[in-house]
Tab-separated table of C-alpha atoms and ligand atoms in Angstrom:
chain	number	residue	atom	x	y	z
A	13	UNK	CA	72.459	33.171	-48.554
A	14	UNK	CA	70.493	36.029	-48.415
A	15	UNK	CA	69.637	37.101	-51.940
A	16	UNK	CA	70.598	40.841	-52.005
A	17	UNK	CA	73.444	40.631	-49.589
A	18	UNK	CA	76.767	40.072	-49.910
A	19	UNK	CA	78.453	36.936	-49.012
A	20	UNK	CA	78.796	37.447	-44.999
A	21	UNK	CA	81.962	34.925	-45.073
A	22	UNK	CA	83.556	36.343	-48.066
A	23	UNK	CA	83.358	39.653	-46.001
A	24	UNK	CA	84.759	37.436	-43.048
A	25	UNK	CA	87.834	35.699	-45.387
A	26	UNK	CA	88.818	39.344	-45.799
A	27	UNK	CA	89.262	40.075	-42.169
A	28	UNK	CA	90.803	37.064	-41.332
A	29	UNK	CA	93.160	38.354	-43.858
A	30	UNK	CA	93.782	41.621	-42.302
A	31	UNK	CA	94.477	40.414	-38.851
A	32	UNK	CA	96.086	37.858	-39.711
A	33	UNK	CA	98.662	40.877	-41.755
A	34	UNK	CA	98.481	42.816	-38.553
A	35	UNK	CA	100.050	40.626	-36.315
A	36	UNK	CA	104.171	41.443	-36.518
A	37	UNK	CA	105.444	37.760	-35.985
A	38	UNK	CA	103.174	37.063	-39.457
A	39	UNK	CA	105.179	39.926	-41.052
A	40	UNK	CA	105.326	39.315	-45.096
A	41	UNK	CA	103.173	36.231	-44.994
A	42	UNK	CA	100.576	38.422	-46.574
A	43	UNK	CA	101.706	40.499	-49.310
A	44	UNK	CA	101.299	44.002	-49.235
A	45	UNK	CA	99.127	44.199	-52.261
A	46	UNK	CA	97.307	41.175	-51.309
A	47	UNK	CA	96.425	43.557	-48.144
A	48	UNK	CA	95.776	46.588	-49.910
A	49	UNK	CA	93.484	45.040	-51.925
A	50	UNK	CA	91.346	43.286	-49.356
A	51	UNK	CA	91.078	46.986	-47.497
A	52	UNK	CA	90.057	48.407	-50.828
A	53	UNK	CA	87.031	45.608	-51.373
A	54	UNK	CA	86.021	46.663	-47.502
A	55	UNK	CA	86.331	49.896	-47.707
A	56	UNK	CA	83.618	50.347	-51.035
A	57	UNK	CA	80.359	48.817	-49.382
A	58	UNK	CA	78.913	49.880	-45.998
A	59	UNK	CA	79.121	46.169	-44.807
A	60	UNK	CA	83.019	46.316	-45.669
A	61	UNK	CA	83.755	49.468	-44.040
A	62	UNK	CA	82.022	47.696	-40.810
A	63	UNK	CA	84.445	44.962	-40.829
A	64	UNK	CA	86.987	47.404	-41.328
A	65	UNK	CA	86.132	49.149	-38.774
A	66	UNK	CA	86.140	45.886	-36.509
A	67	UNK	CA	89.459	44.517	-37.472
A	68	UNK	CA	91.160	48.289	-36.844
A	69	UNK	CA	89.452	47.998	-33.061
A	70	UNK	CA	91.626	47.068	-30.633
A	71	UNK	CA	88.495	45.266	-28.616
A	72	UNK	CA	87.518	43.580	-31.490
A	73	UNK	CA	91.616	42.306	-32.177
A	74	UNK	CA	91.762	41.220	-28.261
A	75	UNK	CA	88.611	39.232	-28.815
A	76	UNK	CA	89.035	37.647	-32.188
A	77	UNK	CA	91.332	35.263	-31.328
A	78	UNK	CA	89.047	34.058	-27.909
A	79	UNK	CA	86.496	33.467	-30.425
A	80	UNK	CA	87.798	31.545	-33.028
A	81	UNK	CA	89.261	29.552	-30.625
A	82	UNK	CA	85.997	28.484	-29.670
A	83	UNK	CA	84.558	28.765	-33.125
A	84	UNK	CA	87.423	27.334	-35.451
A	85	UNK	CA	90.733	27.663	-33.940
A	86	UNK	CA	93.573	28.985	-36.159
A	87	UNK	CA	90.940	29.991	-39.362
A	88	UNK	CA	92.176	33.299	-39.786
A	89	UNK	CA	95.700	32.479	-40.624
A	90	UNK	CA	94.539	29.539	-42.471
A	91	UNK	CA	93.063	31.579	-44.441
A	92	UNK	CA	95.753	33.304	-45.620
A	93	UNK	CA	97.688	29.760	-45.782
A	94	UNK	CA	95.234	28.293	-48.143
A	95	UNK	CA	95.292	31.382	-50.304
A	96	UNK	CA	99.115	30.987	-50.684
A	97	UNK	CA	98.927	27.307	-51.762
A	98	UNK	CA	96.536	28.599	-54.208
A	99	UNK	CA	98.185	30.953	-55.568
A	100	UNK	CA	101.024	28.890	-56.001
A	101	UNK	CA	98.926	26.500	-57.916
A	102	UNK	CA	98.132	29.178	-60.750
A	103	UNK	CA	102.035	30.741	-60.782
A	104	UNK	CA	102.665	26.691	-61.696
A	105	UNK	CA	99.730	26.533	-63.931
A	106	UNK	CA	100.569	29.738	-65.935
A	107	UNK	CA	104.046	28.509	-65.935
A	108	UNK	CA	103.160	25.260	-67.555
A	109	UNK	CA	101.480	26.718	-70.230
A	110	UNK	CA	97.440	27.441	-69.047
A	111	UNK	CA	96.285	29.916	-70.539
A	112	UNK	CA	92.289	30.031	-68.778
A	113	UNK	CA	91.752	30.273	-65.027
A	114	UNK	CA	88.419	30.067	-63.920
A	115	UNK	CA	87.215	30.652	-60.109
A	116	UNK	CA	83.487	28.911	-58.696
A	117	UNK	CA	82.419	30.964	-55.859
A	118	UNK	CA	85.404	33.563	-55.935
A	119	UNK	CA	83.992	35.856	-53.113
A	120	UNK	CA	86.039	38.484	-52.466
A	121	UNK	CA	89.663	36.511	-53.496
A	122	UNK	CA	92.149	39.038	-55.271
A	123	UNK	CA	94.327	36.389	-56.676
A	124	UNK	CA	93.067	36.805	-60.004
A	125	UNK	CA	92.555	40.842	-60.177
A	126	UNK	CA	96.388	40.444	-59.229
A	127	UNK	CA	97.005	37.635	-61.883
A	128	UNK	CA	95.733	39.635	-65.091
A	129	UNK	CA	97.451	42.818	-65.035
A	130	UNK	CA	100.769	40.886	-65.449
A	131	UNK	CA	99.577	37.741	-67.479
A	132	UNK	CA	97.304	39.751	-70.649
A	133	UNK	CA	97.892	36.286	-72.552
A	134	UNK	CA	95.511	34.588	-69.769
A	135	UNK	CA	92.115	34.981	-69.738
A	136	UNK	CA	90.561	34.919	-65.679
A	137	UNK	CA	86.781	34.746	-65.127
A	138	UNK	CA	85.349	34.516	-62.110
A	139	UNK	CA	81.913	33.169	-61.348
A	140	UNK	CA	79.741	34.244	-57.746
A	141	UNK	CA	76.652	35.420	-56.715
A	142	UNK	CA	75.369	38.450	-58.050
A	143	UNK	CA	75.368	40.499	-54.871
A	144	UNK	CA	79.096	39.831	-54.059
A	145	UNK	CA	80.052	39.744	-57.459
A	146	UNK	CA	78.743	43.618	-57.997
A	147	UNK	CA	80.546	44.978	-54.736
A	148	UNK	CA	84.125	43.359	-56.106
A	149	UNK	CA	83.407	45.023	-59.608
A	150	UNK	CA	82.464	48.271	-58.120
A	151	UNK	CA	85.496	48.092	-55.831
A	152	UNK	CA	88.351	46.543	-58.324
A	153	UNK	CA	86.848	49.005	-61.001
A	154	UNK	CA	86.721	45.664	-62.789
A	155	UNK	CA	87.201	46.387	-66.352
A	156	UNK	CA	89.982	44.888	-67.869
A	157	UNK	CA	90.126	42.804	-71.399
A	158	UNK	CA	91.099	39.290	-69.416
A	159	UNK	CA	89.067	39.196	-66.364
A	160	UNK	CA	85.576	38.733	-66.792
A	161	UNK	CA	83.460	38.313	-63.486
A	162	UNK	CA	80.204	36.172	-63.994
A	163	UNK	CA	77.529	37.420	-61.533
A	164	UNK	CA	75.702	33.875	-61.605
A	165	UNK	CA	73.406	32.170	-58.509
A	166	UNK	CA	74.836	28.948	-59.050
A	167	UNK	CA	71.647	27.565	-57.557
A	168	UNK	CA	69.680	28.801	-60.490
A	169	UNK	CA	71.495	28.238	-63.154
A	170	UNK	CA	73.919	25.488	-64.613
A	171	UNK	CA	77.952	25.616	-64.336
A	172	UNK	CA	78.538	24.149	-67.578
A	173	UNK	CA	75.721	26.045	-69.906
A	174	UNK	CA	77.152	29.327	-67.897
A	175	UNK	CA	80.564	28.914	-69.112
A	176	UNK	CA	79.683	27.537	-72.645
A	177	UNK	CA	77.570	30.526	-72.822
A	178	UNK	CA	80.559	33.009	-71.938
A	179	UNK	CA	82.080	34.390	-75.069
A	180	UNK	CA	84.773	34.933	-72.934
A	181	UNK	CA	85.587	31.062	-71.876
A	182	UNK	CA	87.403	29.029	-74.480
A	183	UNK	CA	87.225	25.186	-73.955
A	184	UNK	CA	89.960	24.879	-75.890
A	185	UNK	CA	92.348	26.652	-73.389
A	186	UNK	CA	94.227	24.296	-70.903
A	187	UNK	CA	92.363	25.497	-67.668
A	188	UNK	CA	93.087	25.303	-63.895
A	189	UNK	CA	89.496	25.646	-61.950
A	190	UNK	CA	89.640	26.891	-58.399
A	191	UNK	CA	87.202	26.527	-56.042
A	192	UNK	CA	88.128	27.621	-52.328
A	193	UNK	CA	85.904	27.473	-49.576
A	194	UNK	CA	82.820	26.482	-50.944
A	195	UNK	CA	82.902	22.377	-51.848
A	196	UNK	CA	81.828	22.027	-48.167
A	197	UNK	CA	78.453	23.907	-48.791
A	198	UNK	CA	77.734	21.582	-51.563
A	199	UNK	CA	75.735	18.297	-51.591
A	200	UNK	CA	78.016	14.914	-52.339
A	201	UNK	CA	76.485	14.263	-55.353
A	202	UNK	CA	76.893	18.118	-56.910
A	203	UNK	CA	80.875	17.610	-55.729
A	204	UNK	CA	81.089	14.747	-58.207
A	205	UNK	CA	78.624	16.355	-60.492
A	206	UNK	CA	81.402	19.322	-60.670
A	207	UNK	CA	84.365	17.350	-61.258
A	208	UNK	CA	82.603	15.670	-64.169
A	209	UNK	CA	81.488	19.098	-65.212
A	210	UNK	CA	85.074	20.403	-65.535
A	211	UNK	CA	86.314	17.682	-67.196
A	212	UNK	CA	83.879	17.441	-69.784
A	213	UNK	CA	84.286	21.565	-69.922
A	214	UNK	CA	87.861	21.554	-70.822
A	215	UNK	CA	89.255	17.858	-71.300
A	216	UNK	CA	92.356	15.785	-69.986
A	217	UNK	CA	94.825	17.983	-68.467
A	218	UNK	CA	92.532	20.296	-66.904
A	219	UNK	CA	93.791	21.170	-63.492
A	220	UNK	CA	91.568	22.094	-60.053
A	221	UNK	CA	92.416	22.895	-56.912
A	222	UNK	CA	90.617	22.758	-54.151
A	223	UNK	CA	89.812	22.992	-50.587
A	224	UNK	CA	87.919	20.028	-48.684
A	225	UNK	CA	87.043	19.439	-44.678
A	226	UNK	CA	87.342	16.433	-42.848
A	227	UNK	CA	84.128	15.316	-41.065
A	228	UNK	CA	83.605	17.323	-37.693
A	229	UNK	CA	83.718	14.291	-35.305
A	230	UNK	CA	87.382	13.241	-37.408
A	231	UNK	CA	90.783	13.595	-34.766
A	232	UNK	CA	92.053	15.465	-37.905
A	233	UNK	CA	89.176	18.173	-37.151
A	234	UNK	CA	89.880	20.664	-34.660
A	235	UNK	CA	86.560	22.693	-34.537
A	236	UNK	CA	85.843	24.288	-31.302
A	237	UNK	CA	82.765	23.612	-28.985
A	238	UNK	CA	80.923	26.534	-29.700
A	239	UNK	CA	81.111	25.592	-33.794
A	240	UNK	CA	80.311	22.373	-32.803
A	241	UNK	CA	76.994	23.184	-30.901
A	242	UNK	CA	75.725	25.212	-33.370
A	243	UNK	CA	75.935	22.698	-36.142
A	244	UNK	CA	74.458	20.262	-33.646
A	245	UNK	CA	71.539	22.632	-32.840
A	246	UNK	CA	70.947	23.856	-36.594
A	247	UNK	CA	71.457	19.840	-37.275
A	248	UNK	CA	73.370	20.955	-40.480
A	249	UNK	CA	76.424	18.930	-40.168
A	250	UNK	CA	78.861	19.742	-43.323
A	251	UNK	CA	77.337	19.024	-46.573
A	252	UNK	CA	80.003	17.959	-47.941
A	253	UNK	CA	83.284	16.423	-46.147
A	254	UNK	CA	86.245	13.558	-46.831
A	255	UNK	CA	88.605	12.514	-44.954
A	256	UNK	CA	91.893	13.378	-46.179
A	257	UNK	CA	93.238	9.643	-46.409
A	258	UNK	CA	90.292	9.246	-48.357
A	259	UNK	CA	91.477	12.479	-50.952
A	260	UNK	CA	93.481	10.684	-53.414
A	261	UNK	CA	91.265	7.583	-53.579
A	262	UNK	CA	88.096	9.898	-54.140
A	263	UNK	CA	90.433	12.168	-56.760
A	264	UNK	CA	90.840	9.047	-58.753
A	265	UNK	CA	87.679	7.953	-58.965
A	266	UNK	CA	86.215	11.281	-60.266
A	267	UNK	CA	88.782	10.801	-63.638
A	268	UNK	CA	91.532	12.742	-61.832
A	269	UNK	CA	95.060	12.077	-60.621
A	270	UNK	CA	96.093	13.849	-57.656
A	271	UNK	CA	99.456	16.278	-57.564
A	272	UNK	CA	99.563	18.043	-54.681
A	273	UNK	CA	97.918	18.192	-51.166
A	274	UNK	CA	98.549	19.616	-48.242
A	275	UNK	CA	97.143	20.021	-44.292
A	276	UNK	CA	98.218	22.567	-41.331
A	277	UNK	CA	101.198	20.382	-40.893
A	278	UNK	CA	102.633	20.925	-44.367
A	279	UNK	CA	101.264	24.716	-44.918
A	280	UNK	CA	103.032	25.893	-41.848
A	281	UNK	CA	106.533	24.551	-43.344
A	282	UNK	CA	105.802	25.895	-46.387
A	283	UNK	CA	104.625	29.481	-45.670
A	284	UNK	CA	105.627	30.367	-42.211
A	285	UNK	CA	109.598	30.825	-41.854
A	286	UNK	CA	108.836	31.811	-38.151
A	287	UNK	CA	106.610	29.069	-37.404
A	288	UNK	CA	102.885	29.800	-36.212
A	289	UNK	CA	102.409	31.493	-32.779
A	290	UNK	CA	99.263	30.404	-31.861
A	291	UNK	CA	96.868	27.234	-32.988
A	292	UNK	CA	96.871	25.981	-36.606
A	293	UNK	CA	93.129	24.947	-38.220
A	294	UNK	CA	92.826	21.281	-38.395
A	295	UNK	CA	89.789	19.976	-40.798
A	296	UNK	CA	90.514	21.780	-43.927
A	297	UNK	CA	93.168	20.759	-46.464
A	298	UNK	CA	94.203	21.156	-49.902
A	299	UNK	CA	93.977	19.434	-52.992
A	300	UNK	CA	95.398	19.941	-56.634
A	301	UNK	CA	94.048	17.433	-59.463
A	302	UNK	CA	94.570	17.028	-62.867
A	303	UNK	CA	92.381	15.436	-64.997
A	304	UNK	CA	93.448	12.174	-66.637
B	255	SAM	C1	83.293	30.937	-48.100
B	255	SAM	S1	83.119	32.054	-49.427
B	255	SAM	C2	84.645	31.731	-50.254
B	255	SAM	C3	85.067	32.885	-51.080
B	255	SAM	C4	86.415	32.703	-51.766
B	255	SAM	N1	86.450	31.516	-52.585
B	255	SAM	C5	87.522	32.662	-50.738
B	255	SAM	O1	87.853	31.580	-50.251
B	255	SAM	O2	88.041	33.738	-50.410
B	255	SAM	C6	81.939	31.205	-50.464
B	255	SAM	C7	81.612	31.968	-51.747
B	255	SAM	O3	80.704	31.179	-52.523
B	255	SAM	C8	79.736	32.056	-53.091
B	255	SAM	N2	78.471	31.347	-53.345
B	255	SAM	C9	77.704	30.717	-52.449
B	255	SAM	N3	76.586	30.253	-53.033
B	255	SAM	C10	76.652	30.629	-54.337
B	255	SAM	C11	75.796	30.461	-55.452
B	255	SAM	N4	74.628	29.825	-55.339
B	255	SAM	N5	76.187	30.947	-56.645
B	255	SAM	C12	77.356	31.596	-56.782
B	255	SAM	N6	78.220	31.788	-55.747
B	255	SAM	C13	77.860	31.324	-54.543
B	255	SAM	C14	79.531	33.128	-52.047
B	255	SAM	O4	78.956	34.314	-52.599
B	255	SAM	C15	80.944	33.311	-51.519
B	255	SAM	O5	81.617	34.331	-52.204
């Protein structure tokens, strides 16, 4: 990642968001403050008001869909798919009694600027990159008692001496840990390191969701040719990726037991009363653990 810059995917979650809420047969599978809110992060940064300007073009909404059929068929609205499982996760979590919710790599996610206004009980922090951590604050006009965003290179410094170091986090607190989008960037043996990490943070009971891909040449991988070729030519396969008959095996080796899970065949059920129109990502799924 470019040190000063944003997060360029973060940026792109957002407008997978947004036309993904512009297309009428999708029509309340994206909240309306879930969609206000990803225009607001756009529209405060030059970058943002770019992809804003993108996703409002009717070229660019024509296009989008060639292209991620090529790239990574159905992504957009799996973004917005993922984010609901998620967010279903913490309404659950907060309902059984956690009181700390903690997000690695946040990006640009509004889930928890949403969360604290209504839950003052529950403290949120959020942990990303500097760069993309100062355009949400400046945008959110983060200030609030009970959400505390951590602008920490995660490559620099250590998870667990971060958080113990946060006046804010309490390891007392029963804590779900989310971490969406961003296990697949990480080496196999700093995915295991993390799941010890968490556990040793905040003890039995702690929950995490997460997102994992299945490995690119898998049937349960639908990645499109161009995708494919560039990861080929960059020889930078994923760094991290399970199969998802694998999930609950690797879950229980890592000290956790698994609770919930779900692929493209169980989010469109779930989410999508009118059924998808178009193709549904294959390759990444969903996982909610609690530690035993
Ligand atoms: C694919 S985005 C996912 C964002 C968000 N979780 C979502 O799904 O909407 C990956 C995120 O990880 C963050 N990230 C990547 N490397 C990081 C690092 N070394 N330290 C902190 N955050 C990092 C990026 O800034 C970016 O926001």
């Amino acid at each position: 990642m470019k040190e000063e810059q944003a997060s360029s995917t973060a940026f792109t979650v957002l407008q997978g968001i947004l036309l993904t809420a512009s297309k009428p047969i999708y029509a309340g599978v994206v909240a309306e403050e879930v969609e206000a809110a990803a225009r607001e992060i756009l529209a405060a940064s030059e970058e943002g008001r770019r992809r804003l300007q993108q996703v409002e073009s009717p070229l660019y909404r024509t296009l989008a869909p060639l292209a991620e059929r090529l790239a990574l068929p159905g992504f957009a609205l799996h973004y917005v798919l993922r984010k609901r499982f998620i967010e279903e996760a913490a309404l659950k979590a907060l309902a059984d009694g956690y009181t700390q919710v903690v997000s690695l790599g946040a990006g640009f996610d509004t889930l928890e600027w949403r969360l604290h206004r209504q839950h003052p009980e529950v403290t949120f922090i959020e942990i990303d990159h500097p760069a993309t951590s100062a355009v949400k604050r400046e945008a959110l006009k983060v200030s609030g008692e009970n959400l505390h965003l951590l602008a920490v290179d995660l490559a620099e410094h250590d998870l667990e001496a971060v958080l113990r170091d946060c006046t804010a986090f309490d390891p007392a607190r029963p804590t779900l840990y989310i971490c969406e989008g961003v296990l697949v960037y990480l080496p196999p043996d700093a995915v295991t390191g993390l799941f010890a990490t968490l556990k040793r943070l905040s003890g039995a009971g702690t929950r995490f969701v997460f997102t994992a891909v299945s490995p690119i040449g898998s049937p349960r991988n639908n990645t499109g040719p161009l995708l494919r070729l560039y990861l080929a030519l960059k020889n930078e396969p994923l760094a991290w990726n399970l199969e998802q008959a694998d999930l609950e095996a690797f879950v229980t080796l890592q000290g956790y037991r698994l609770i919930d899970q779900a692929n493209d065949a169980d989010l469109a059920p779930r989410y999508l009363p009118g059924g998808p129109a178009g193709p549904l990502h294959q390759g990444e799924f969903l996982a909610l653990a609690e530690a035993e």
